[in-house]
Amino acid sequence: MEAKASGVKMENIVATKMKQDKTREFEFTEEIFKKVCLLVKSHTGIVLADGKQDMVYGRLTRRLRALDLPDFDSYLKIIEQGDEEELIHLVNAITTNLTSFFREEHHFEYLKSNVFPELLEKNAPTRKIRIWSAGCSTGEEPYSIAITVREFFADYPGWDVKIIATDLDSNVVAKAAKGVYDKARVDGVSLEDKQRWMKRGKGDKSELVKMKAELQELITFKQLNLLHEWPIKGPIDIIFCRNVVIYFDKDTQRTLFARYADVLSTEGHLFIGHSENMFNVCDRFESLGRTIYQRIN
Ligand SMILES: C[S@@+](CC[C@H](N)C(=O)[O-])C[C@H]1O[C@@H](n2cnc3c(N)ncnc32)[C@H](O)[C@@H]1O
């Protein structure tokens, strides 16, 4: 009975798979998927897990159609031949950009309650603070940092605080730099912060909000692949690299965190994502709890 039941289940799976394959506009074999995985890993560090076939197919078929290509082999040939522009499209199509304002709110509380007060003393001679949002996606993270900076440093005029915000995906960086969001994106932001730091659109833009210039002037947005050279001069006091390395393998994480330690100031802070950790990755940081780390050597 059990064998029959699982036999029926197996048949269903095969039938569904065949149906999926038949309805696919382009042939997408396991071999093609593996080739895409290798290309993506070598250019971005992102490891595409098994099971991501449908996602990859869905995102890349748009490129095949845009280029009027007959199949995936022709597409991969273009990438393998080193077409830089198409590589950007490929990378932009593959990245996952999920983010939100004040995501993991305790990180922003910690900036206000611990990190900024410490820096007031530590950086008193220069009155300079540098913050890096690495993997900033569409900008919600650096704007949340900027609001926190503006609110805290309102009582400490004369401090030179700057945020550099970078991401691999050029489309999200362009959106972040504009600082314009659908009203629904800022639903979780307090009314007070919305009124103080954002402008409501008018007329046909009434469903949009724009970040105020006071926030935008604190942030420099740049496209940057974390695997490549960084045009970033240290020391950086605070790095946010949240929900980025979750897509990388341990070796890539090891290299990246060691480079973060190199660029961070002595006792500089590193904030990572809620499902990420430093275990077996880098011993140059000490955990302060709740995915907050401090450089120790
Ligand atoms: C899930 S989002 C996280 C956004 C934000 N940090 C947060 O926590 O809300 C991950 C971002 O990492 C970026 N990313 C992935 N690989 C990257 C790489 N090699 N260099 C720079 N950014 C990368 C993606 O483009 C994406 O926007």
PDB file of C-alpha atoms and ligand atoms in Angstrom, residues 43-46 95-100 103-104 134-137 141 166-169 172 224-227 241-244 247-248, ligand 1:
ATOM      1  CA  HIS A  43      31.470  36.980 -10.753  1.00  0.00           C
ATOM      2  CA  THR A  44      29.495  37.684  -7.582  1.00  0.00           C
ATOM      3  CA  GLY A  45      30.321  35.129  -4.896  1.00  0.00           C
ATOM      4  CA  ILE A  46      26.619  34.204  -4.820  1.00  0.00           C
ATOM      5  CA  THR A  95      20.652  39.322  -7.015  1.00  0.00           C
ATOM      6  CA  THR A  96      18.035  39.183  -4.280  1.00  0.00           C
ATOM      7  CA  ASN A  97      17.401  42.685  -3.010  1.00  0.00           C
ATOM      8  CA  LEU A  98      14.922  42.196  -0.181  1.00  0.00           C
ATOM      9  CA  THR A  99      15.238  45.018   2.359  1.00  0.00           C
ATOM     10  CA  SER A 100      13.217  47.471   4.422  1.00  0.00           C
ATOM     11  CA  ARG A 103      15.172  46.296   9.331  1.00  0.00           C
ATOM     12  CA  GLU A 104      16.451  44.703  12.559  1.00  0.00           C
ATOM     13  CA  ALA A 134      27.879  47.305   2.036  1.00  0.00           C
ATOM     14  CA  GLY A 135      25.144  45.592   0.037  1.00  0.00           C
ATOM     15  CA  CYS A 136      22.752  48.513   0.504  1.00  0.00           C
ATOM     16  CA  SER A 137      20.172  47.260  -2.024  1.00  0.00           C
ATOM     17  CA  GLU A 141      19.379  50.616   5.064  1.00  0.00           C
ATOM     18  CA  THR A 166      27.387  50.315  -2.190  1.00  0.00           C
ATOM     19  CA  ASP A 167      25.825  47.373  -3.981  1.00  0.00           C
ATOM     20  CA  LEU A 168      26.730  45.016  -6.784  1.00  0.00           C
ATOM     21  CA  ASP A 169      23.415  45.542  -8.581  1.00  0.00           C
ATOM     22  CA  VAL A 172      19.230  49.059  -7.045  1.00  0.00           C
ATOM     23  CA  LEU A 224      30.659  48.028  -6.080  1.00  0.00           C
ATOM     24  CA  ASN A 225      31.315  44.315  -6.221  1.00  0.00           C
ATOM     25  CA  LEU A 226      32.560  43.260  -2.772  1.00  0.00           C
ATOM     26  CA  LEU A 227      34.730  40.617  -4.440  1.00  0.00           C
ATOM     27  CA  CYS A 241      26.911  44.208   5.787  1.00  0.00           C
ATOM     28  CA  ARG A 242      23.592  42.596   6.512  1.00  0.00           C
ATOM     29  CA  ASN A 243      21.934  39.747   4.668  1.00  0.00           C
ATOM     30  CA  VAL A 244      24.623  39.726   1.996  1.00  0.00           C
ATOM     31  CA  TYR A 247      24.483  33.937  -0.275  1.00  0.00           C
ATOM     32  CA  PHE A 248      28.275  33.340  -0.144  1.00  0.00           C
TER      33      PHE A 248
HETATM   34  C1  LIG B   1      19.076  40.847   0.670  1.00  0.00           C
HETATM   35  S1  LIG B   1      19.879  42.327   0.172  1.00  0.00           S
HETATM   36  C2  LIG B   1      20.263  43.039   1.742  1.00  0.00           C
HETATM   37  C3  LIG B   1      20.030  44.539   1.785  1.00  0.00           C
HETATM   38  C4  LIG B   1      20.301  45.211   3.137  1.00  0.00           C
HETATM   39  N1  LIG B   1      21.679  45.089   3.513  1.00  0.00           N
HETATM   40  C5  LIG B   1      19.411  44.651   4.206  1.00  0.00           C
HETATM   41  O1  LIG B   1      19.857  43.876   5.051  1.00  0.00           O
HETATM   42  O2  LIG B   1      18.212  44.972   4.210  1.00  0.00           O
HETATM   43  C6  LIG B   1      21.469  41.704  -0.369  1.00  0.00           C
HETATM   44  C7  LIG B   1      22.205  42.659  -1.286  1.00  0.00           C
HETATM   45  O3  LIG B   1      23.546  42.193  -1.444  1.00  0.00           O
HETATM   46  C8  LIG B   1      23.968  42.519  -2.745  1.00  0.00           C
HETATM   47  N2  LIG B   1      25.122  41.694  -3.137  1.00  0.00           N
HETATM   48  C9  LIG B   1      25.154  40.378  -3.415  1.00  0.00           C
HETATM   49  N3  LIG B   1      26.384  40.000  -3.797  1.00  0.00           N
HETATM   50  C10 LIG B   1      27.157  41.110  -3.752  1.00  0.00           C
HETATM   51  C11 LIG B   1      28.526  41.379  -4.059  1.00  0.00           C
HETATM   52  N4  LIG B   1      29.354  40.420  -4.491  1.00  0.00           N
HETATM   53  N5  LIG B   1      28.975  42.643  -3.905  1.00  0.00           N
HETATM   54  C12 LIG B   1      28.138  43.622  -3.468  1.00  0.00           C
HETATM   55  N6  LIG B   1      26.844  43.440  -3.174  1.00  0.00           N
HETATM   56  C13 LIG B   1      26.363  42.196  -3.321  1.00  0.00           C
HETATM   57  C14 LIG B   1      22.732  42.247  -3.598  1.00  0.00           C
HETATM   58  O4  LIG B   1      22.770  42.931  -4.832  1.00  0.00           O
HETATM   59  C15 LIG B   1      21.609  42.714  -2.685  1.00  0.00           C
HETATM   60  O5  LIG B   1      21.168  44.009  -2.986  1.00  0.00           O
END
